PDB file of C-alpha atoms in Angstrom:
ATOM      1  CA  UNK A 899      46.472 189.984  77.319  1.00 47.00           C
ATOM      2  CA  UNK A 900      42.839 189.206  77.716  1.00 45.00           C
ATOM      3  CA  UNK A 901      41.018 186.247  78.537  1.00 43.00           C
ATOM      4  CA  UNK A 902      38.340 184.997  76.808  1.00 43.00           C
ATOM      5  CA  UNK A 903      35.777 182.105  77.340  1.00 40.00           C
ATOM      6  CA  UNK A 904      37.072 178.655  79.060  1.00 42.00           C
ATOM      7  CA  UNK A 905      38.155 175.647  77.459  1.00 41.00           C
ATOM      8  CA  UNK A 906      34.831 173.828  78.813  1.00 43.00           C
ATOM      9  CA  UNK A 907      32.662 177.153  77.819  1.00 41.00           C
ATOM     10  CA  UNK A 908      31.990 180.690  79.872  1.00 39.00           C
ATOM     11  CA  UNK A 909      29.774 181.052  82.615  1.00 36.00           C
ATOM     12  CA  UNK A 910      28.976 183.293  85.648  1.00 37.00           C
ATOM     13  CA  UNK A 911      28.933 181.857  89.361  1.00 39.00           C
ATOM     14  CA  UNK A 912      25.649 181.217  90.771  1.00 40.00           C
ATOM     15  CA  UNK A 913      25.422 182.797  94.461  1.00 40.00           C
ATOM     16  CA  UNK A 914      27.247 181.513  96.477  1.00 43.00           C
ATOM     17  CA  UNK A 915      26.537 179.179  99.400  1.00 44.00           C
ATOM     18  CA  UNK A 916      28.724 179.627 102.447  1.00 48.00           C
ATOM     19  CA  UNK A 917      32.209 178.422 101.768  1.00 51.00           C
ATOM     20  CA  UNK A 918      33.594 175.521 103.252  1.00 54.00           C
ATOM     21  CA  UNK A 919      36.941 175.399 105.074  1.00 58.00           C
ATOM     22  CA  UNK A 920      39.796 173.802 102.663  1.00 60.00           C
ATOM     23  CA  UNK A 921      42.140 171.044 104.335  1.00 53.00           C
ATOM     24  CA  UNK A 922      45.531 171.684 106.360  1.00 49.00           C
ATOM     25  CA  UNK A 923      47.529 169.555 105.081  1.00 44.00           C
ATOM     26  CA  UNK A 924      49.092 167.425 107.697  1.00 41.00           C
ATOM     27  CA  UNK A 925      52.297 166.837 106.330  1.00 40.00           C
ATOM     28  CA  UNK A 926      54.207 168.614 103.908  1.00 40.00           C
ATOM     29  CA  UNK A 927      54.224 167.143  99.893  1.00 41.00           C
ATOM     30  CA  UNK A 928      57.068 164.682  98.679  1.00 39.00           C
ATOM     31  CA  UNK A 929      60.056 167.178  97.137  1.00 41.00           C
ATOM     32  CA  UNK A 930      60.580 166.167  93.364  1.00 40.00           C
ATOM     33  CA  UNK A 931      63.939 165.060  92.935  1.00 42.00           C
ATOM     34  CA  UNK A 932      65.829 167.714  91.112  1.00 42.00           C
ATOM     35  CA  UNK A 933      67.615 167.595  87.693  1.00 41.00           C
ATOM     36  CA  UNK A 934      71.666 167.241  88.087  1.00 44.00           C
ATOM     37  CA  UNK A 935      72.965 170.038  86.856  1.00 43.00           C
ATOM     38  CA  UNK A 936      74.396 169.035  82.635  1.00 42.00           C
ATOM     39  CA  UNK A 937      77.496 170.296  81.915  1.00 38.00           C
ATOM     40  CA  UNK A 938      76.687 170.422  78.168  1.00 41.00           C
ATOM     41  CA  UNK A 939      73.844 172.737  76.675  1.00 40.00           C
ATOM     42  CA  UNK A 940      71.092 171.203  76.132  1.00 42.00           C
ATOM     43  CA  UNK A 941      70.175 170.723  72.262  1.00 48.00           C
ATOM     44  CA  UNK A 942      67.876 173.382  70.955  1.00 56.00           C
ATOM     45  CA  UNK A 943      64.548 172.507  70.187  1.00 67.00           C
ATOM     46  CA  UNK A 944      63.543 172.764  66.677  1.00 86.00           C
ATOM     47  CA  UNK A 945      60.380 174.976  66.549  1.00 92.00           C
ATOM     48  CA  UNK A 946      57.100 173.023  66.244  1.00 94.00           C
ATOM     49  CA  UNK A 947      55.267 172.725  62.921  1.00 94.00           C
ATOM     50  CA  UNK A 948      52.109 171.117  62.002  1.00 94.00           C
ATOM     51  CA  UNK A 949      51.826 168.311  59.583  1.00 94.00           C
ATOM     52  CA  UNK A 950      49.489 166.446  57.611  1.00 96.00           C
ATOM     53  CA  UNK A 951      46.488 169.093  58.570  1.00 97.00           C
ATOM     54  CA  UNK A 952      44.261 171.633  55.853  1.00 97.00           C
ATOM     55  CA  UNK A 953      44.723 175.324  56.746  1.00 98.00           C
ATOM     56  CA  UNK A 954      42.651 177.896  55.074  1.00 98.00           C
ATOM     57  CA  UNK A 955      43.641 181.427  56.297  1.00 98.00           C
ATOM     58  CA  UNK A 956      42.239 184.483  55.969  1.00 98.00           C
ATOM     59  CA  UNK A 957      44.471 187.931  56.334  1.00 97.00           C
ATOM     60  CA  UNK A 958      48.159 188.120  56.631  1.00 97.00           C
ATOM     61  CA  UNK A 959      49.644 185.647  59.226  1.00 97.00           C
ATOM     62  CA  UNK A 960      52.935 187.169  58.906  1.00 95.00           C
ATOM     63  CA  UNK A 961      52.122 190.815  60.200  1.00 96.00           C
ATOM     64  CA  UNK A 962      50.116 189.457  62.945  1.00 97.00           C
ATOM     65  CA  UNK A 963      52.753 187.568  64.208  1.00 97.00           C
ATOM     66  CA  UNK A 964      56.434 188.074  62.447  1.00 96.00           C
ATOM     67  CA  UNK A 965      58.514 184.968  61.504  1.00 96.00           C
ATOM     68  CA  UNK A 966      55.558 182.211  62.144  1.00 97.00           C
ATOM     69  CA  UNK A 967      54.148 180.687  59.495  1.00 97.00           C
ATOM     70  CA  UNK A 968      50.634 179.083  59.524  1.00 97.00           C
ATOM     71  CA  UNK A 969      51.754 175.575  59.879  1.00 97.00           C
ATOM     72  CA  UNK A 970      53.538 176.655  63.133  1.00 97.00           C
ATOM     73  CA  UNK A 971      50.238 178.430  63.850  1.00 98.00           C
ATOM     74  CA  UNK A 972      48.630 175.544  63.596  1.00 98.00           C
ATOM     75  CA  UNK A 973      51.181 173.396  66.039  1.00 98.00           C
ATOM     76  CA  UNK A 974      50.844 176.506  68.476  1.00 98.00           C
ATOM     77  CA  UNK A 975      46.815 175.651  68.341  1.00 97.00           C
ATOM     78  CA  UNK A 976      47.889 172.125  69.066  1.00 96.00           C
ATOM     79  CA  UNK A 977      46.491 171.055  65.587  1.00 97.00           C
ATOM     80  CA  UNK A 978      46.473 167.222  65.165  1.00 96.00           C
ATOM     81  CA  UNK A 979      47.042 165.396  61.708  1.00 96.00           C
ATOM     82  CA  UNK A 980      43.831 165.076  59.645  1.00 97.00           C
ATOM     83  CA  UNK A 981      42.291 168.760  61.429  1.00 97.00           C
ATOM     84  CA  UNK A 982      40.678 171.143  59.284  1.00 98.00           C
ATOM     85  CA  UNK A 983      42.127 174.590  60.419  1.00 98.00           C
ATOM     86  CA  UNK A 984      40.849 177.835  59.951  1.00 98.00           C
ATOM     87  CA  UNK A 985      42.848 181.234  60.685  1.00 98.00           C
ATOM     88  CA  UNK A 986      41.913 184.929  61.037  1.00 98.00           C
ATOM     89  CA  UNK A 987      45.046 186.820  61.115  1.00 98.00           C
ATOM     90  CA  UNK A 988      44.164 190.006  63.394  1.00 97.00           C
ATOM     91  CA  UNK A 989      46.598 193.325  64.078  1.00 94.00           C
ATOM     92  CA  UNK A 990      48.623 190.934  66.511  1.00 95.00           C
ATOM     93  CA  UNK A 991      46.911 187.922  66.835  1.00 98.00           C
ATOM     94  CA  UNK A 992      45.356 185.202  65.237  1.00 98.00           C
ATOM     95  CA  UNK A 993      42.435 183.307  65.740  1.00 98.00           C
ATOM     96  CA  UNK A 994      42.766 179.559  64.890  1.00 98.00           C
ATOM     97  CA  UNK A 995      39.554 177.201  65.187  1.00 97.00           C
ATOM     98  CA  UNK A 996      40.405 173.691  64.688  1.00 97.00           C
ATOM     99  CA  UNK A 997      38.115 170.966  63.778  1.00 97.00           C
ATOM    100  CA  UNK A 998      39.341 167.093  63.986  1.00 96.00           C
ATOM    101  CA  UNK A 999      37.221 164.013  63.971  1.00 95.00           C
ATOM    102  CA  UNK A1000      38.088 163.814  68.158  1.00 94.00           C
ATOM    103  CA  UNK A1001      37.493 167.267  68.869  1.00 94.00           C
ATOM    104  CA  UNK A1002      36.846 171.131  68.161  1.00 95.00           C
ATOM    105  CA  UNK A1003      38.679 174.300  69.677  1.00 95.00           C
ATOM    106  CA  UNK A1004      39.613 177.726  69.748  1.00 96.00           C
ATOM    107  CA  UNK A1005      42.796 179.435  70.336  1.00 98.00           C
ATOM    108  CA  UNK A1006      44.011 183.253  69.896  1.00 98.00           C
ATOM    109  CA  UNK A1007      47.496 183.525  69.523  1.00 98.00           C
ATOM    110  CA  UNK A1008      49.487 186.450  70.410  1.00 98.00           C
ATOM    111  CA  UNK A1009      53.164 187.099  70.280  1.00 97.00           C
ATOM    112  CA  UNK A1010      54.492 184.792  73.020  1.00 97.00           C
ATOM    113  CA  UNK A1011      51.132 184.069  74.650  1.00 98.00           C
ATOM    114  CA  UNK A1012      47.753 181.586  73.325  1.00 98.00           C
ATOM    115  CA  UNK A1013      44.517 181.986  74.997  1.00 98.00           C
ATOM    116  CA  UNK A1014      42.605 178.587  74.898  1.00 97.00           C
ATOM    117  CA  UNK A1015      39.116 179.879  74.332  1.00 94.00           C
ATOM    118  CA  UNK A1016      37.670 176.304  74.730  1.00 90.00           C
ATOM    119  CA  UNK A1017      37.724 172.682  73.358  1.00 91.00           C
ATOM    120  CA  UNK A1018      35.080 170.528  73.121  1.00 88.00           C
ATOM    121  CA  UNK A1019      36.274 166.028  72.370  1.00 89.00           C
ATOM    122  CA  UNK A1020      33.786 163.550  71.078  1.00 87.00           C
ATOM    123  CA  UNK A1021      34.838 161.114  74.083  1.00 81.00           C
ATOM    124  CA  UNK A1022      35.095 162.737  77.327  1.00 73.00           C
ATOM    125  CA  UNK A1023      36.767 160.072  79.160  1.00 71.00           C
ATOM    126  CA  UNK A1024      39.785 159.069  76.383  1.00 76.00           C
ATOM    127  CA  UNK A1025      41.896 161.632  77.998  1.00 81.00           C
ATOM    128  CA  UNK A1026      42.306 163.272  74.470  1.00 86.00           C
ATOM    129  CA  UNK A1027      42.107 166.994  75.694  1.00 87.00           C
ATOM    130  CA  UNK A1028      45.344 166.269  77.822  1.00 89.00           C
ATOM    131  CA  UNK A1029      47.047 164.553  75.124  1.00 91.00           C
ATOM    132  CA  UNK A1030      46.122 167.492  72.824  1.00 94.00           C
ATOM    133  CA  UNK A1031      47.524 170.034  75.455  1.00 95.00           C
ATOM    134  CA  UNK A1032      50.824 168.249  75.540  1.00 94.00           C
ATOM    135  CA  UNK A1033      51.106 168.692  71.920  1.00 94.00           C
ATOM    136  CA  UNK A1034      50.496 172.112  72.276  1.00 97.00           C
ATOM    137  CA  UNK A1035      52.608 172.766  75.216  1.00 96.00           C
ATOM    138  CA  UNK A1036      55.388 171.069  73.722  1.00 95.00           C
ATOM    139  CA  UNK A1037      54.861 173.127  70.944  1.00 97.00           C
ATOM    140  CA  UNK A1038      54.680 176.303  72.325  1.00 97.00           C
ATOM    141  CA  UNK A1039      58.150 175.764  74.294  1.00 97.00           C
ATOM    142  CA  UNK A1040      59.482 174.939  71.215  1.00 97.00           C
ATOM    143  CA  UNK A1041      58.643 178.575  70.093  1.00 97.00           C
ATOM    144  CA  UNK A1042      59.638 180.142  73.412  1.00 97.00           C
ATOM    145  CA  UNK A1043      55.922 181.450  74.154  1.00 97.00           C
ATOM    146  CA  UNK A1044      55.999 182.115  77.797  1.00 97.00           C
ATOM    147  CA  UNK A1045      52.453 181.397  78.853  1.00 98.00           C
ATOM    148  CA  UNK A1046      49.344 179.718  78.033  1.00 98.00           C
ATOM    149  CA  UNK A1047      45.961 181.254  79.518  1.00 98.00           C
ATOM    150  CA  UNK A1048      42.255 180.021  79.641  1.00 97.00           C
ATOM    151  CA  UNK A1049      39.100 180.713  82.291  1.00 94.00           C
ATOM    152  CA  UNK A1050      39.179 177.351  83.973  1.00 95.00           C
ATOM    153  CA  UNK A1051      34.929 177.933  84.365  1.00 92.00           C
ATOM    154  CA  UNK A1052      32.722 176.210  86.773  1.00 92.00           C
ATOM    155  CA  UNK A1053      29.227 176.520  86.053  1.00 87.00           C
ATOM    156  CA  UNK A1054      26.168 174.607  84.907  1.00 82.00           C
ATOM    157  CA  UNK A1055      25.319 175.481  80.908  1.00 78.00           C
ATOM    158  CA  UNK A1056      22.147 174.267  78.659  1.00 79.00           C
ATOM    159  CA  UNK A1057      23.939 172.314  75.469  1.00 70.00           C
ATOM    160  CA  UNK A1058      21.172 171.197  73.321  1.00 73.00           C
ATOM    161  CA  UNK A1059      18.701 171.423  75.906  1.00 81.00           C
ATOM    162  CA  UNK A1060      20.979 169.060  78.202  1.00 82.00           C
ATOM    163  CA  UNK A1061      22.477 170.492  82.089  1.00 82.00           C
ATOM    164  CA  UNK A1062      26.212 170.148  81.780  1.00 79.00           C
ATOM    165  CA  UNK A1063      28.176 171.097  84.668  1.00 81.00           C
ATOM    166  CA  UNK A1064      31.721 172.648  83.834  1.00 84.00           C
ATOM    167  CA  UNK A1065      34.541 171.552  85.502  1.00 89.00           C
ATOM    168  CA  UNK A1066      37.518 173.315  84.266  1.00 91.00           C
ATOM    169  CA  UNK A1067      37.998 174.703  87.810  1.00 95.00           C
ATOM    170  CA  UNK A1068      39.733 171.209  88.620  1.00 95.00           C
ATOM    171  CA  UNK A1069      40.763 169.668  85.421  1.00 92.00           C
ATOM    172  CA  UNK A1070      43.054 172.577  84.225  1.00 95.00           C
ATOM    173  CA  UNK A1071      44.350 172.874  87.763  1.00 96.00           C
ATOM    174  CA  UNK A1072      44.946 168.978  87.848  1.00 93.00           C
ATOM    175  CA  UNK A1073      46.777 169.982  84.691  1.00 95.00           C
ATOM    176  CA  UNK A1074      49.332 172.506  86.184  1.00 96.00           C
ATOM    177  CA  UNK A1075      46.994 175.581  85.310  1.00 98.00           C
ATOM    178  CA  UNK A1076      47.368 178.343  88.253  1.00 98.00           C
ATOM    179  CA  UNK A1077      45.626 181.217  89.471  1.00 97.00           C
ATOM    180  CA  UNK A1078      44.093 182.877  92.628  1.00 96.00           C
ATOM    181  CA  UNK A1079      41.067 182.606  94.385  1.00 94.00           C
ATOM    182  CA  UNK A1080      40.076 184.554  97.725  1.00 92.00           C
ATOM    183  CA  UNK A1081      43.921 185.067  98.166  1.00 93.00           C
ATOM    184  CA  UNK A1082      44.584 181.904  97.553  1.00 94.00           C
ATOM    185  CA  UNK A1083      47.061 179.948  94.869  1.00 96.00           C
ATOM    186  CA  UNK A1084      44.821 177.111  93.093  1.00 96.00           C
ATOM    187  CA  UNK A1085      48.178 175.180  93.451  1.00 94.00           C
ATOM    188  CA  UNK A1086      47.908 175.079  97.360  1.00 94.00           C
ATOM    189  CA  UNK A1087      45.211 173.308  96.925  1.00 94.00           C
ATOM    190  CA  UNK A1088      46.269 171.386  94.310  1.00 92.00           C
ATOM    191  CA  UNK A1089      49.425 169.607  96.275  1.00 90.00           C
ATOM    192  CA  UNK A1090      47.795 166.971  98.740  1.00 92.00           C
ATOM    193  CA  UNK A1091      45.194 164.148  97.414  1.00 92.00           C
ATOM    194  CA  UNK A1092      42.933 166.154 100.526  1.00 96.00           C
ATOM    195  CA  UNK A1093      43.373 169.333  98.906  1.00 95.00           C
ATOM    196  CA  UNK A1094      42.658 168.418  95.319  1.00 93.00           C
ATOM    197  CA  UNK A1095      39.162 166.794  96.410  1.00 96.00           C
ATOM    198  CA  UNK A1096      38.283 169.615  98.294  1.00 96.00           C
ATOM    199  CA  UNK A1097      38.991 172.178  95.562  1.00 96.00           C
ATOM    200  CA  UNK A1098      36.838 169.657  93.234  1.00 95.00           C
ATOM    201  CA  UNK A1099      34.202 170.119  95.428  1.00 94.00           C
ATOM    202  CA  UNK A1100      33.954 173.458  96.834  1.00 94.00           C
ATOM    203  CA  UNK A1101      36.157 174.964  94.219  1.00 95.00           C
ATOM    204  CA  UNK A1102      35.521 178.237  91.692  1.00 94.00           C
ATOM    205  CA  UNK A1103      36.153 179.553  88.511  1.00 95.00           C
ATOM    206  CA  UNK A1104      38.971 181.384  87.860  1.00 96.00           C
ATOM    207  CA  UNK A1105      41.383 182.969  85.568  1.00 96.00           C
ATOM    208  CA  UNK A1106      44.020 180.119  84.449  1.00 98.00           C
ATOM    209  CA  UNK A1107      47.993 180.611  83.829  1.00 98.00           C
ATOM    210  CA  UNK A1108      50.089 177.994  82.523  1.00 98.00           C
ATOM    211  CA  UNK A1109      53.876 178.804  83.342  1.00 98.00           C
ATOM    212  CA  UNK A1110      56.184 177.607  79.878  1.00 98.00           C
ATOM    213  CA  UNK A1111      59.376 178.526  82.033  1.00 96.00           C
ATOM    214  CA  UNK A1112      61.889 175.861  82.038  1.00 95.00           C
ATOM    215  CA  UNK A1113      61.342 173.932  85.615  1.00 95.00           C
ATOM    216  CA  UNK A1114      57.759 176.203  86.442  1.00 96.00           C
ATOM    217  CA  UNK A1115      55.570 174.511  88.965  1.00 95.00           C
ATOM    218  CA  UNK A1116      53.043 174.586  85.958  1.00 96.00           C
ATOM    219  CA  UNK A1117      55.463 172.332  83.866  1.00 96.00           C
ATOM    220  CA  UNK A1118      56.289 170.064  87.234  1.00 95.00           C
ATOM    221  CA  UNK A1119      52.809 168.861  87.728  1.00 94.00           C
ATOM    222  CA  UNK A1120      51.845 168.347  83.775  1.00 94.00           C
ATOM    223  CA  UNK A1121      54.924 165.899  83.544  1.00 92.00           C
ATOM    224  CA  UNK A1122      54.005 164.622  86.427  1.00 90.00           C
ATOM    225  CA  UNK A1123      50.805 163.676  84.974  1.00 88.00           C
ATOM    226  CA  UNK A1124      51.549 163.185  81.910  1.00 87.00           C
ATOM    227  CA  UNK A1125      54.343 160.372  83.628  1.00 88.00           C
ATOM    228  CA  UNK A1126      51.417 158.493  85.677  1.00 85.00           C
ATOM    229  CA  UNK A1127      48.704 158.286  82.355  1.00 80.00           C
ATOM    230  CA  UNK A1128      51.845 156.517  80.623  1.00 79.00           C
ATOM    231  CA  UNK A1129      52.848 154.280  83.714  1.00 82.00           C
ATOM    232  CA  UNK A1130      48.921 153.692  83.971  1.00 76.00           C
ATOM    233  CA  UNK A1131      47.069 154.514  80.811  1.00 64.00           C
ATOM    234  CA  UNK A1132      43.681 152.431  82.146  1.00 58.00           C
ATOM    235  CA  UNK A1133      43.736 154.915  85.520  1.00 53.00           C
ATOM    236  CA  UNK A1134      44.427 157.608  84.392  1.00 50.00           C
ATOM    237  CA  UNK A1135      42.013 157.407  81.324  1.00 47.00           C
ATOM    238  CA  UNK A1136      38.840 159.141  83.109  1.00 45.00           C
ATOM    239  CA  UNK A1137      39.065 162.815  83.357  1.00 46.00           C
ATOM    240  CA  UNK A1138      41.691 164.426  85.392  1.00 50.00           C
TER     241      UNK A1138
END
């Protein structure tokens, strides 16, 4: 599928200074503990459908994408109650803007895989764009998508005549985004405290997958996270 502009915006690498060297790790990560097996299967999910929001659409969400409707559109665009959403139904896809008091983004949603095109929140420290990505993760399992994609951009951008620095490179890594970068997995980097400052530093943008597979490393390191903003909401409150 392709991939369209970052959550945080688009923008091209400057040139680039000489790289520095990332960190061995001197010991290897803590192993998760794993699931015991369950004898019993597992309830199934009931598929994700958004409530309480106004959808105006325009074409026919049903031939773009057979047996969704627009409210579970709208849940797949992780559409919050209160959200004004507006749809574009395409050959087979759909293009879903979504504007909330908190926040405004874009997804395109294809059969069993959502680009995030970008998302911009009113408060950049509340730690809303990870609780809307839950929601939307949560959803999309629900659905069985497969994969979520986005360009997790680093770059410097003029907003209203202001320097903003992007820093999707980190925060959808932090998140449990992957990719690869000079031959590299961003999740390398991503397992030590030494590695994840160094890839915020010296890091660069790249082209983000989000794993929905039952058990993925993607899904591993969003509960984690998810996990320690609950245990800690006042720490883990500031950007990833």
């Amino acid at each position: 599928q392709p991939k369209n502009a970052g959550q945080f915006g688009s923008g091209g690498n400057k040139a680039a200074a000489p790289t520095p060297t990332a960190p061995t790790a001197t010991h290897a990560p803590v192993e998760q503990a794993q699931p015991k097996e369950q004898s019993a299967t597992p309830a199934k999910r009931e598929p994700a459908s958004a409530k309480d929001v106004n959808i105006t659409v325009t074409g026919d969400i049903g031939k773009a994408l057979p047996g969704l409707t627009k409210e579970h559109v709208a849940a797949l665009a992780g559409a919050r109650p209160g959200s004004n959403v507006e749809m574009t139904a395409l050959q087979n896809s759909v293009q879903v803007i979504v504007r909330h008091k908190d926040y405004v983004s874009k997804r395109s949603v294809f059969p069993g895989v959502i680009i995030n095109n970008y998302i911009e929140t009113t408060d950049k420290d509340s730690g809303m764009g990870t609780e809307i990505f839950g929601d939307q993760m949560d959803a999309c399992v629900s659905h069985g998508f497969k994969k979520i994609q986005c360009d997790a951009s680093r770059a410097k951008v003029i907003v209203d005549g202001v320097e903003k620095e992007l820093n999707g490179h980190y925060t959808w890594a932090r998140l449990g985004y992957d990719g690869e970068v000079d031959g590299k997995k961003i999740s390398e980097h991503m397992k030590t405290p030494e590695g994840r400052e160094w890839w915020k530093k010296n890091g660069k943008s790249f082209n983000a997958t989000f794993d929905l597979s039952e058990g993925s490393q993607s899904r591993k390191v969003f509960d984690a996270y998810r996990a320690e903003r609950k245990a800690n909401p006042k720490r883990a409150a500031a950007k990833p």
